[in-house]
Coordinates of C-alpha atoms in Angstrom, one line a residue:
Chain P
M1 CA 142.2 -38.1 46.4
A2 CA 144.0 -38.4 43.6
P3 CA 147.8 -37.1 45.7
L4 CA 147.0 -38.4 49.0
A5 CA 147.1 -42.1 47.5
R6 CA 150.0 -40.9 45.9
R7 CA 151.6 -40.1 48.9
L8 CA 150.1 -42.4 51.1
F9 CA 152.1 -45.2 48.0
D10 CA 155.4 -43.2 48.0
S11 CA 156.0 -43.3 52.2
A12 CA 155.2 -46.8 52.3
A13 CA 157.6 -47.8 48.9
S14 CA 160.0 -46.1 50.8
N15 CA 159.2 -47.6 54.7
V16 CA 159.6 -51.2 52.1
D17 CA 163.0 -49.2 50.6
D18 CA 164.4 -49.0 54.3
W19 CA 163.1 -52.4 55.4
M20 CA 164.9 -53.9 52.3
T21 CA 168.3 -52.5 53.0
S22 CA 168.2 -53.1 56.7
K23 CA 167.4 -57.0 56.1
L24 CA 169.7 -57.4 52.9
G25 CA 172.6 -54.6 53.8
E26 CA 173.8 -51.3 51.5
E27 CA 175.5 -53.8 49.8
F28 CA 172.5 -54.1 48.0
N29 CA 171.2 -50.8 47.2
A30 CA 175.4 -50.7 45.6
R31 CA 175.0 -53.5 43.6
L32 CA 171.8 -52.7 42.0
G33 CA 174.2 -49.2 40.4
R34 CA 175.9 -51.3 39.1
V35 CA 174.1 -54.0 36.5
P36 CA 174.5 -53.4 33.0
L37 CA 170.8 -52.0 31.9
N38 CA 170.2 -52.3 28.2
L39 CA 167.0 -49.6 28.7
T40 CA 165.5 -47.1 26.1
A41 CA 163.7 -44.2 26.5
T42 CA 160.1 -45.0 28.1
G43 CA 162.4 -46.8 31.1
V44 CA 162.0 -49.7 30.3
D45 CA 164.2 -52.6 28.1
P46 CA 163.0 -53.7 25.2
F47 CA 161.4 -57.4 26.6
G48 CA 159.6 -54.7 29.1
M49 CA 161.8 -55.6 32.5
D50 CA 161.4 -52.7 34.1
P51 CA 164.4 -52.2 37.2
Q52 CA 161.9 -51.1 39.0
W53 CA 159.7 -53.8 39.6
T54 CA 163.1 -55.8 38.8
K55 CA 164.5 -54.6 42.2
Y56 CA 161.4 -56.0 44.4
A57 CA 161.2 -59.0 42.7
L58 CA 165.5 -59.7 43.3
A59 CA 165.1 -58.1 47.1
S60 CA 161.6 -60.3 47.8
V61 CA 164.0 -63.3 46.2
A62 CA 167.3 -62.5 47.7
L63 CA 165.3 -63.2 51.2
L64 CA 164.2 -66.2 50.7
H65 CA 168.5 -66.8 49.3
R66 CA 169.5 -65.4 52.0
H67 CA 166.8 -66.5 55.4
Y68 CA 164.7 -69.1 54.2
F69 CA 167.0 -71.3 52.2
R70 CA 170.5 -69.9 53.4
T71 CA 171.9 -70.9 49.4
E72 CA 175.9 -71.9 49.6
V73 CA 176.7 -70.3 46.1
S74 CA 180.8 -72.1 45.3
G75 CA 182.0 -71.2 41.6
A76 CA 180.5 -67.4 41.0
E77 CA 183.9 -66.6 39.8
N78 CA 183.6 -69.1 36.6
I79 CA 180.7 -66.8 35.7
P80 CA 182.1 -64.6 32.4
S81 CA 180.5 -60.4 32.6
S82 CA 179.2 -60.7 28.8
R83 CA 177.3 -63.1 27.2
V84 CA 176.5 -66.4 29.2
L85 CA 173.7 -69.5 28.9
L86 CA 173.4 -70.9 32.0
I87 CA 171.9 -74.5 32.0
A88 CA 171.1 -75.9 34.8
N89 CA 169.1 -79.2 36.8
H90 CA 165.7 -78.7 37.1
S91 CA 163.8 -79.5 40.1
G92 CA 161.4 -78.7 42.9
Q93 CA 158.0 -78.9 41.4
I94 CA 157.8 -74.4 41.5
P95 CA 160.7 -72.6 39.9
M96 CA 162.1 -72.1 42.8
D97 CA 165.7 -73.0 41.2
A98 CA 165.1 -69.9 38.8
A99 CA 164.6 -67.8 41.1
L100 CA 167.7 -68.8 43.5
I101 CA 169.8 -68.5 40.5
G102 CA 168.7 -65.5 40.0
A103 CA 169.5 -63.6 43.3
S104 CA 172.9 -65.8 43.1
L105 CA 173.6 -64.0 40.1
F106 CA 172.6 -61.3 41.0
M107 CA 173.9 -60.8 45.2
D108 CA 177.2 -63.3 44.7
V109 CA 178.2 -62.8 41.4
E110 CA 181.1 -59.8 40.0
P111 CA 179.7 -58.1 37.9
P112 CA 176.2 -58.0 39.5
R113 CA 173.8 -59.1 36.4
F114 CA 169.6 -59.8 36.4
M115 CA 169.3 -63.0 34.9
R116 CA 166.9 -63.2 31.9
A117 CA 165.0 -66.5 31.3
M118 CA 162.6 -68.4 29.2
V119 CA 159.4 -68.9 30.1
E120 CA 156.7 -71.5 29.1
K121 CA 153.9 -70.1 26.3
W122 CA 151.0 -70.9 28.2
T123 CA 152.2 -67.9 30.7
Q124 CA 151.3 -65.4 28.7
T125 CA 147.5 -66.3 28.7
L126 CA 147.7 -65.8 31.9
P127 CA 146.7 -62.1 33.9
F128 CA 149.4 -60.6 36.3
V129 CA 151.9 -63.9 36.0
S130 CA 152.1 -62.7 32.0
L131 CA 153.0 -58.9 33.4
L132 CA 154.8 -59.8 36.2
F133 CA 157.1 -62.4 34.0
S134 CA 157.3 -59.3 31.3
R135 CA 158.8 -56.7 34.2
V136 CA 161.2 -58.8 35.8
G137 CA 163.2 -59.9 32.6
Q138 CA 161.6 -63.5 32.0
V139 CA 160.7 -64.3 28.1
V140 CA 158.7 -66.1 26.0
G141 CA 160.6 -69.8 25.4
V142 CA 161.3 -69.1 21.7
P143 CA 164.5 -69.5 20.2
E144 CA 164.2 -65.7 18.3
N145 CA 164.2 -64.2 22.0
A146 CA 167.2 -66.3 23.1
K147 CA 169.3 -65.3 20.0
H148 CA 168.6 -61.6 20.7
L149 CA 169.2 -61.5 24.5
L150 CA 172.6 -63.3 24.3
T151 CA 173.5 -60.9 21.1
N152 CA 173.0 -58.5 23.9
E153 CA 175.7 -59.9 26.1
E154 CA 172.8 -60.8 29.3
A155 CA 172.9 -64.0 30.9
L156 CA 170.6 -66.8 30.1
L157 CA 169.3 -69.3 32.2
V158 CA 167.6 -72.6 30.6
F159 CA 166.4 -75.6 32.1
P160 CA 166.9 -78.4 29.1
E161 CA 165.1 -81.3 30.5
G162 CA 162.2 -78.2 30.8
I163 CA 158.3 -79.4 32.5
R164 CA 160.0 -83.2 33.0
G165 CA 162.7 -82.1 35.5
I166 CA 160.8 -79.9 37.8
S167 CA 157.9 -82.2 37.8
K168 CA 160.0 -85.0 38.7
P169 CA 158.7 -86.8 41.3
F170 CA 160.9 -87.6 45.0
S171 CA 162.0 -91.5 44.0
K172 CA 163.6 -89.8 40.5
R173 CA 165.5 -87.0 42.6
Y174 CA 168.4 -85.7 41.0
Q175 CA 167.9 -87.9 38.2
L176 CA 168.6 -85.8 34.9
A177 CA 166.0 -86.5 32.8
D178 CA 166.0 -86.3 28.9
F179 CA 167.8 -82.7 27.7
G180 CA 167.0 -80.8 24.7
L181 CA 169.1 -79.9 22.0
G182 CA 168.0 -76.3 21.4
F183 CA 170.6 -75.2 23.5
M184 CA 173.1 -76.4 22.6
R185 CA 172.3 -75.3 19.0
L186 CA 171.8 -71.8 20.0
A187 CA 175.4 -71.6 22.3
I188 CA 177.5 -72.9 18.9
E189 CA 175.3 -70.5 16.4
T190 CA 175.9 -67.4 19.0
R191 CA 179.1 -68.4 20.3
T192 CA 177.9 -67.7 24.0
P193 CA 180.2 -70.2 26.5
I194 CA 178.1 -72.5 28.6
V195 CA 177.9 -72.7 32.2
P196 CA 176.9 -75.7 33.6
V197 CA 175.0 -75.6 37.3
A198 CA 174.0 -77.8 39.8
V199 CA 171.5 -76.9 42.3
V200 CA 170.9 -79.4 45.1
G201 CA 168.9 -79.1 47.3
G202 CA 165.3 -78.3 45.3
E203 CA 164.4 -81.7 44.6
E204 CA 163.4 -82.0 48.9
Q205 CA 161.3 -78.7 49.0
Y206 CA 158.1 -80.7 48.1
V207 CA 158.0 -84.3 47.8
S208 CA 155.8 -85.3 44.9
L209 CA 154.1 -89.2 44.7
G210 CA 153.6 -88.5 41.0
N211 CA 151.5 -86.1 39.1
F212 CA 147.3 -86.0 38.1
D213 CA 147.6 -86.1 34.1
G214 CA 144.3 -85.5 33.5
L215 CA 143.1 -83.2 36.2
A216 CA 146.7 -80.9 34.0
K217 CA 144.8 -81.7 30.7
L218 CA 141.8 -80.8 31.9
L219 CA 143.4 -76.7 32.8
R220 CA 145.6 -77.1 30.3
A221 CA 148.2 -76.8 32.7
P222 CA 151.6 -78.3 31.7
N223 CA 151.0 -80.8 34.7
I224 CA 149.4 -80.9 38.7
P225 CA 151.9 -82.7 41.2
I226 CA 150.7 -85.0 44.2
L227 CA 151.9 -83.0 46.9
P228 CA 151.2 -85.0 50.6
Q229 CA 153.0 -82.1 52.3
L230 CA 150.1 -79.7 50.8
L231 CA 147.7 -81.3 54.0
L232 CA 149.9 -79.9 56.8
P233 CA 149.8 -76.6 58.1
F234 CA 152.1 -74.3 56.0
G235 CA 152.2 -77.1 53.8
A236 CA 152.0 -74.7 50.7
L237 CA 155.2 -73.3 51.6
P238 CA 158.2 -75.4 50.2
L239 CA 160.0 -76.9 53.3
P240 CA 163.6 -75.1 54.5
T241 CA 166.4 -77.4 52.4
R242 CA 169.6 -75.5 52.2
Y243 CA 170.6 -75.2 48.5
R244 CA 173.6 -75.0 47.4
I245 CA 174.0 -73.5 44.1
H246 CA 177.2 -74.7 42.1
F247 CA 178.4 -73.1 38.8
G248 CA 180.9 -75.3 37.0
E249 CA 183.4 -73.8 34.7
P250 CA 183.2 -72.5 31.4
M251 CA 182.4 -74.6 28.3
R252 CA 182.9 -73.9 24.7
F253 CA 181.5 -75.3 21.9
G254 CA 182.0 -75.1 17.8
G255 CA 181.0 -76.3 14.8
D256 CA 178.1 -76.4 12.5
P257 CA 174.7 -75.6 14.3
D258 CA 172.8 -76.6 11.8
D259 CA 173.9 -80.5 12.4
D260 CA 172.7 -83.6 12.8
D261 CA 171.1 -84.2 15.8
A262 CA 173.3 -87.2 16.2
V263 CA 176.6 -85.0 16.4
I264 CA 174.7 -81.9 18.2
E265 CA 173.3 -84.9 21.5
E266 CA 176.9 -85.6 21.7
K267 CA 177.7 -82.4 22.8
V268 CA 174.7 -82.1 24.8
F269 CA 175.6 -85.1 26.9
L270 CA 179.0 -83.8 27.4
V271 CA 176.5 -81.2 29.6
K272 CA 174.2 -83.3 30.7
A273 CA 177.6 -85.8 32.1
T274 CA 179.2 -82.2 34.0
I275 CA 176.2 -81.4 35.3
Q276 CA 175.1 -84.8 36.8
S277 CA 178.5 -85.7 38.2
M278 CA 178.4 -82.3 39.4
L279 CA 175.6 -82.8 40.9
N280 CA 176.7 -86.2 42.6
R281 CA 179.1 -84.6 43.9
G282 CA 177.1 -81.9 45.8
L283 CA 175.4 -85.5 47.2
K284 CA 178.4 -87.0 48.8
T285 CA 179.3 -83.4 50.4
R286 CA 176.0 -83.0 52.1
K287 CA 176.0 -84.0 55.4
S288 CA 172.0 -82.5 55.9
I289 CA 169.3 -81.8 53.7
F290 CA 168.5 -78.9 56.0
F291 CA 171.8 -78.0 57.3
Chain B
M1 CA 165.5 -62.5 5.0
A2 CA 166.6 -60.1 1.9
I3 CA 165.4 -61.2 -0.8
D4 CA 167.3 -60.8 -4.1
A5 CA 165.0 -61.4 -7.1
P6 CA 167.1 -61.7 -10.4
T7 CA 167.0 -57.8 -12.0
R8 CA 165.7 -59.3 -15.6
P9 CA 166.4 -55.6 -18.6
R10 CA 163.7 -54.0 -19.0
S11 CA 161.5 -54.1 -22.5
D12 CA 161.3 -50.5 -22.9
P13 CA 158.2 -49.7 -24.5
P14 CA 157.5 -48.1 -27.8
A15 CA 158.7 -44.1 -27.9
S16 CA 156.4 -43.4 -30.4
L17 CA 153.7 -44.1 -28.0
R18 CA 154.3 -42.5 -24.5
P19 CA 156.2 -38.9 -23.6
A20 CA 159.9 -39.5 -23.2
P21 CA 160.1 -40.5 -19.3
L22 CA 161.4 -38.4 -16.8
P23 CA 164.7 -39.9 -15.3
R24 CA 164.3 -42.2 -12.8
G25 CA 163.4 -41.2 -9.5
L26 CA 161.8 -38.0 -10.2
G27 CA 158.8 -39.4 -12.9
T28 CA 154.9 -39.6 -12.1
V29 CA 153.8 -41.2 -8.4
L30 CA 150.5 -42.4 -9.1
V31 CA 148.7 -42.9 -5.2
T32 CA 145.5 -45.1 -4.4
G33 CA 143.7 -43.8 -2.0
A34 CA 144.8 -40.5 -2.0
C35 CA 142.3 -39.1 -0.2
G36 CA 142.9 -40.8 3.0
R37 CA 144.5 -38.6 6.0
L38 CA 147.6 -41.1 5.4
G39 CA 147.0 -40.7 1.8
K40 CA 146.6 -36.9 1.7
R41 CA 150.0 -36.8 4.0
V42 CA 151.9 -38.7 0.7
V43 CA 150.3 -36.7 -1.8
R44 CA 151.6 -33.3 0.0
L45 CA 155.0 -34.6 0.7
L46 CA 155.4 -35.8 -3.0
H47 CA 154.4 -33.5 -5.1
R48 CA 156.9 -31.0 -4.2
E49 CA 159.3 -33.6 -5.3
R50 CA 157.7 -34.6 -8.1
P51 CA 154.0 -34.8 -10.6
V52 CA 151.8 -36.8 -8.3
V53 CA 148.6 -39.2 -9.5
G54 CA 146.0 -39.2 -6.8
V55 CA 143.4 -42.1 -7.6
D56 CA 140.8 -42.6 -5.0
R57 CA 136.6 -42.4 -5.8
R58 CA 136.2 -40.3 -2.9
P59 CA 136.5 -36.4 -3.9
F60 CA 139.9 -34.2 -2.7
P61 CA 138.8 -30.9 -2.2
D62 CA 141.6 -29.4 -0.8
K63 CA 144.7 -30.8 -3.4
P64 CA 147.9 -29.2 -4.4
K65 CA 147.1 -27.0 -7.5
D66 CA 149.9 -29.7 -9.6
V67 CA 148.2 -32.6 -7.9
R68 CA 146.0 -34.6 -11.0
H69 CA 143.1 -36.3 -9.0
E70 CA 140.9 -39.0 -10.5
Q71 CA 137.8 -39.8 -9.7
V72 CA 137.7 -43.4 -9.8
D73 CA 136.7 -46.7 -8.2
I74 CA 140.0 -48.5 -9.0
R75 CA 137.8 -51.3 -9.9
R76 CA 137.3 -50.4 -12.8
K77 CA 138.7 -49.7 -16.7
K78 CA 139.1 -46.6 -15.9
L79 CA 141.8 -46.7 -14.0
K80 CA 143.8 -48.5 -17.0
D81 CA 143.5 -44.8 -18.8
I82 CA 145.4 -42.9 -16.1
F83 CA 148.1 -45.5 -16.8
R84 CA 147.9 -45.5 -20.7
S85 CA 147.2 -41.4 -20.4
E86 CA 151.3 -40.4 -18.7
P87 CA 154.2 -42.5 -18.0
I88 CA 154.6 -43.7 -14.2
E89 CA 157.4 -44.6 -12.6
A90 CA 155.9 -45.4 -9.2
V91 CA 152.4 -46.9 -8.1
I92 CA 152.5 -46.5 -3.5
H93 CA 149.1 -48.3 -2.8
L94 CA 147.2 -47.4 -0.2
G95 CA 144.0 -48.1 -0.8
V96 CA 142.7 -50.9 1.6
M97 CA 140.0 -50.4 2.9
H98 CA 139.2 -51.5 6.6
D99 CA 136.3 -50.6 7.8
P100 CA 135.0 -53.2 10.3
R101 CA 131.1 -52.1 10.0
A102 CA 131.5 -52.5 5.8
S103 CA 130.5 -56.4 4.5
Q104 CA 132.9 -59.1 4.0
A105 CA 131.4 -59.3 0.0
E106 CA 132.0 -55.1 -0.4
H107 CA 135.8 -55.6 1.7
H108 CA 136.8 -58.6 -0.4
S109 CA 135.7 -57.3 -3.4
W110 CA 137.5 -53.6 -3.0
N111 CA 140.6 -54.6 -1.2
V112 CA 142.1 -58.0 -3.4
A113 CA 139.7 -57.5 -6.8
G114 CA 140.6 -54.4 -6.6
F115 CA 144.6 -55.0 -5.9
Q116 CA 144.4 -57.6 -8.4
K117 CA 143.7 -55.1 -11.3
L118 CA 146.2 -52.7 -10.0
L119 CA 148.8 -55.0 -10.0
E120 CA 147.6 -56.2 -13.1
Y121 CA 148.3 -52.2 -15.4
V122 CA 151.5 -52.0 -13.5
A123 CA 152.7 -55.9 -15.0
K124 CA 151.4 -54.1 -18.1
F125 CA 152.5 -50.7 -18.4
D126 CA 155.9 -51.9 -16.6
V127 CA 155.8 -49.4 -14.1
P128 CA 159.8 -49.8 -13.1
K129 CA 157.7 -49.6 -8.4
L130 CA 155.7 -50.8 -6.6
V131 CA 155.1 -49.4 -2.9
V132 CA 152.4 -51.2 -0.8
L133 CA 151.4 -50.5 2.4
S134 CA 150.8 -53.8 4.5
S135 CA 150.2 -53.9 8.4
S136 CA 152.5 -55.2 11.5
N137 CA 148.8 -56.4 12.0
V138 CA 149.4 -59.6 9.8
Y139 CA 151.7 -61.1 12.3
G140 CA 149.0 -61.0 15.0
P141 CA 148.9 -61.0 18.5
Q142 CA 149.6 -64.6 19.8
P143 CA 151.4 -65.4 23.3
D144 CA 154.0 -67.3 21.6
N145 CA 154.9 -65.0 19.6
A146 CA 158.5 -63.3 19.6
Q147 CA 159.1 -60.3 21.4
F148 CA 160.8 -59.1 17.5
L149 CA 158.5 -60.5 14.7
N150 CA 160.9 -60.3 11.3
E151 CA 159.7 -60.4 8.1
D152 CA 159.8 -64.2 7.7
A153 CA 157.3 -64.8 10.2
P154 CA 154.3 -66.4 9.4
L155 CA 151.1 -64.2 8.8
L156 CA 149.0 -65.5 11.4
G157 CA 147.0 -62.3 11.6
G158 CA 143.7 -63.7 10.8
A159 CA 143.7 -66.6 12.9
R160 CA 141.1 -65.0 15.7
F161 CA 140.2 -61.9 13.9
G162 CA 138.5 -63.2 10.2
E163 CA 138.3 -59.8 9.3
I164 CA 142.2 -58.8 8.6
R165 CA 142.4 -61.7 5.8
D166 CA 141.5 -59.3 3.2
L167 CA 144.7 -57.2 4.4
I168 CA 147.1 -60.7 4.5
E169 CA 145.3 -61.4 0.9
V170 CA 147.0 -58.4 -0.6
D171 CA 150.4 -59.2 1.5
M172 CA 150.9 -62.4 -0.2
L173 CA 148.9 -61.1 -3.5
A174 CA 151.8 -58.3 -3.0
Q175 CA 154.9 -60.5 -2.1
G176 CA 153.5 -63.0 -5.4
F177 CA 154.1 -59.8 -7.7
F178 CA 157.1 -59.1 -6.0
W179 CA 158.4 -63.0 -8.1
K180 CA 156.7 -63.1 -10.5
H181 CA 157.7 -59.5 -12.2
P182 CA 161.1 -59.1 -10.7
G183 CA 160.9 -56.1 -13.6
T184 CA 159.1 -54.0 -10.8
E185 CA 160.5 -53.3 -7.6
T186 CA 158.0 -54.6 -5.5
V187 CA 158.3 -52.8 -1.4
I188 CA 155.9 -54.0 1.1
L189 CA 155.9 -52.4 4.3
R190 CA 154.5 -53.0 7.3
P191 CA 154.3 -50.5 9.5
V192 CA 153.1 -51.3 13.4
H193 CA 150.7 -49.3 14.5
I194 CA 150.1 -46.3 13.1
L195 CA 149.2 -42.6 15.1
G196 CA 148.3 -39.4 14.5
R197 CA 145.4 -37.7 12.6
V198 CA 144.1 -41.2 10.9
H199 CA 141.4 -43.0 11.9
N200 CA 142.5 -46.5 12.7
A201 CA 141.8 -48.8 15.5
A202 CA 144.8 -48.3 17.8
S203 CA 144.5 -43.6 17.3
N204 CA 140.5 -44.5 17.9
F205 CA 141.6 -46.4 21.3
L206 CA 143.8 -44.2 22.0
R207 CA 141.5 -41.2 21.7
L208 CA 139.2 -42.7 24.3
P209 CA 138.4 -40.6 27.2
T210 CA 138.8 -43.0 29.1
I211 CA 141.0 -46.3 27.9
P212 CA 139.8 -49.7 28.9
T213 CA 142.6 -52.1 29.7
L214 CA 143.0 -55.9 30.5
L215 CA 143.1 -56.8 33.8
G216 CA 146.4 -58.1 34.7
F217 CA 147.7 -58.0 30.9
D218 CA 150.6 -54.5 29.9
P219 CA 151.9 -55.9 26.6
M220 CA 154.9 -53.9 25.0
I221 CA 154.0 -51.9 21.9
Q222 CA 154.7 -50.6 19.2
V223 CA 153.8 -47.1 18.0
I224 CA 154.2 -44.8 14.6
N225 CA 153.6 -41.2 13.6
E226 CA 152.1 -41.2 10.7
A227 CA 154.8 -38.5 9.2
D228 CA 157.3 -41.6 9.9
V229 CA 155.3 -43.7 7.8
V230 CA 155.2 -41.1 5.0
R231 CA 158.5 -41.0 5.5
A232 CA 159.4 -44.5 4.4
M233 CA 157.5 -44.6 2.3
R234 CA 159.8 -41.9 0.3
C235 CA 162.8 -44.3 1.5
A236 CA 161.3 -46.8 -0.6
L237 CA 160.8 -45.0 -3.4
A238 CA 164.2 -44.2 -3.9
P239 CA 165.6 -46.3 -7.1
G240 CA 167.0 -49.9 -6.3
K241 CA 165.1 -50.6 -3.4
R242 CA 162.7 -53.7 -3.0
G243 CA 161.3 -56.6 -0.8
I244 CA 159.7 -56.7 2.3
Y245 CA 160.5 -54.0 5.6
N246 CA 158.7 -53.9 9.0
V247 CA 158.3 -50.4 9.5
A248 CA 158.6 -49.0 13.7
G249 CA 158.6 -46.3 15.4
P250 CA 160.7 -44.7 18.5
D251 CA 161.6 -47.2 21.1
P252 CA 158.2 -49.7 22.4
L253 CA 156.7 -49.1 25.3
P254 CA 154.2 -50.7 27.5
L255 CA 150.6 -49.8 26.4
S256 CA 150.3 -48.2 30.4
H257 CA 152.6 -45.8 30.0
A258 CA 151.6 -44.9 26.5
I259 CA 148.1 -44.0 28.6
R260 CA 150.3 -42.1 31.1
I261 CA 151.6 -40.1 28.3
L262 CA 148.0 -39.0 26.7
R263 CA 147.6 -38.1 31.2
R264 CA 143.8 -40.4 30.3
P265 CA 142.2 -42.8 32.7
S266 CA 142.7 -46.5 32.8
L267 CA 139.9 -49.0 33.1
P268 CA 141.3 -52.3 33.7
V269 CA 138.6 -54.7 33.2
P270 CA 139.3 -58.6 33.8
Y271 CA 139.3 -60.2 30.1
T272 CA 136.2 -62.0 30.0
L273 CA 134.1 -59.6 31.2
G274 CA 135.8 -57.3 28.7
K275 CA 135.1 -59.4 25.9
A276 CA 131.6 -60.3 26.9
V277 CA 130.7 -56.7 27.2
L278 CA 132.7 -56.1 23.6
K279 CA 130.5 -58.5 21.8
R280 CA 127.2 -57.0 23.1
L281 CA 128.1 -53.6 22.3
W282 CA 129.4 -54.4 18.8
S283 CA 126.1 -56.5 18.0
F284 CA 124.0 -53.2 19.0
R285 CA 126.9 -51.1 16.7
L286 CA 127.9 -49.0 19.9
T287 CA 131.8 -49.5 19.1
T288 CA 134.0 -49.8 16.6
F289 CA 136.3 -52.6 18.1
P290 CA 135.3 -56.2 17.5
A291 CA 135.8 -58.4 20.4
P292 CA 138.9 -60.0 19.1
E293 CA 140.8 -56.9 18.3
L294 CA 141.4 -57.8 22.9
D295 CA 144.4 -59.7 21.3
H296 CA 146.4 -56.5 20.5
I297 CA 146.0 -54.9 24.4
R298 CA 146.7 -58.8 25.5
Y299 CA 149.7 -60.6 23.7
V300 CA 153.4 -59.4 22.3
C301 CA 153.2 -57.8 18.6
M302 CA 156.0 -56.7 17.9
V303 CA 158.5 -55.9 15.3
D304 CA 162.4 -56.2 14.0
D305 CA 162.9 -53.1 12.2
R306 CA 166.8 -53.2 11.4
R307 CA 166.2 -54.4 7.7
A308 CA 164.2 -51.3 7.2
R309 CA 166.7 -49.3 8.7
E310 CA 169.7 -51.1 6.9
E311 CA 168.8 -51.2 3.9
L312 CA 166.3 -48.1 3.1
G313 CA 167.9 -46.1 5.2
Y314 CA 164.7 -45.3 7.3
K315 CA 164.7 -43.6 10.8
P316 CA 162.1 -42.3 12.7
E317 CA 162.2 -39.0 13.3
V318 CA 158.8 -38.3 16.3
A319 CA 159.9 -38.6 19.3
I320 CA 157.7 -41.5 21.5
D321 CA 155.9 -38.8 23.1
D322 CA 155.0 -37.0 20.5
T323 CA 154.1 -39.9 18.4
V324 CA 151.6 -40.9 21.1
K325 CA 150.1 -37.0 22.1
S326 CA 149.9 -37.2 18.1
V327 CA 146.5 -38.4 18.6
D328 CA 145.0 -35.7 19.3
D329 CA 146.4 -33.5 17.1
A330 CA 143.5 -31.6 15.4

């Protein structure tokens, strides 16, 4: 029984591989071979990232990236090939922005990178979700993990707005919420360049009228948005807005990572202002939300 | 964090009372819990290099000829006579009871009161070296653990799982001793899950004919072969070494890979169901795994062993496949 199941599984996997190649081009496989990896003897990295899982996750995100959201990427040459901290605006109720930044880091940046991101602690208590996150290289959001990844020369994505950013109602779209200070201390301590990232298109994928705070508290979820479009047929899918991702020029900061909040805040403000002006420029040049 | 305590010139005991001590690094080692599976390994490794005294309340029938074995309970006064009879250069404390079925009171009295007695004599007789075997379990598996915990991480292992509080208390007592008695080089070793012929929860779990897992969870784990733990203890005995050290084996791996190496079937169970069943089995005394230990196959509890590698010069030698397979060694 088991060998038969295995053969069926293997043939299904090779069919999927063929289909992926036809949709994404040979280039996808060529890129996979060029990603710098840091694997242990058991075929996963110390954080549990498995290149096999990551390949399929990236392929499905790459399809969305190319064919559903038709992402326009600019400034890809600004990403250094060593350690880098990507600081982006967070939007869209579900972290599609993280997935698409990850896809562009793999599809549009040279050399291709497997992006690492930090996830909320409570996701670790969810079955399957915690497993998937860990296998595709997403790690628990604690400073020690971030430091560890950066010293391993990885590309790390951080949304300093956190949950405040992703759960913005439609009326607050493209207005950056308060930034946390942790990323700046991290960048200074590990001497990591910061690449500001502006994502335009995410805010319109779900139109949120607000949040059910009481219900979220009851379910111990960070937030539950009010989304009228869920009542429409296929409304659970995000709207096919066109994403525009712009990578800004790397910013480097020096000084003492343990400085007073006021000093760190000034530096954070510089990054925030850069992202906000990149967003404003992106919105001004955009002719249509969907095309 | 490297803890550098100020060194203090040691006041030598009156020479007339004691025989001349052997040169540092070759003196007598006292091993508590010498008759456990790990204890026997330690004794067998060390007796070839230096005199060894085993202490355990169990008999040691197949002991090497040149090893002196004292069948005493470490809570008894008789322990003092051993310290008095010959100069002890180092104490290795392995005698921690971890029997999930023994009563809380018995656990506490053995593990904590017994260890306090031992510390008292180590201080009184100016023993130059103390090695305490703690465990990485003192950090405890938590959803918000850093992937690699260093020695400064808080000891939260007891938050959900009360039975480990003794072990945390032993670790804390050893830390307190480290600061109060700078004349004794205290080393606390916190190894990850020890695998081999030992009968601890991790080895027993991997020895099950069908290994239950939690549906949708597959945390990264670290394991270490018992031989590597013994090697780490020998590194810790070297003069000049002191402090707290996490000790890990070869590279970490997902739990599912470990099960694959063993070629055993696994049975994924939803967490709530698994917990309810395990609680029931436990209350009928049908299992040796208490339900809160399920967190070990749910969340990460891994350590950063860089300090042990750099400062103790410790390096695991058993490869990951052999480490995992060693649970089946007869």
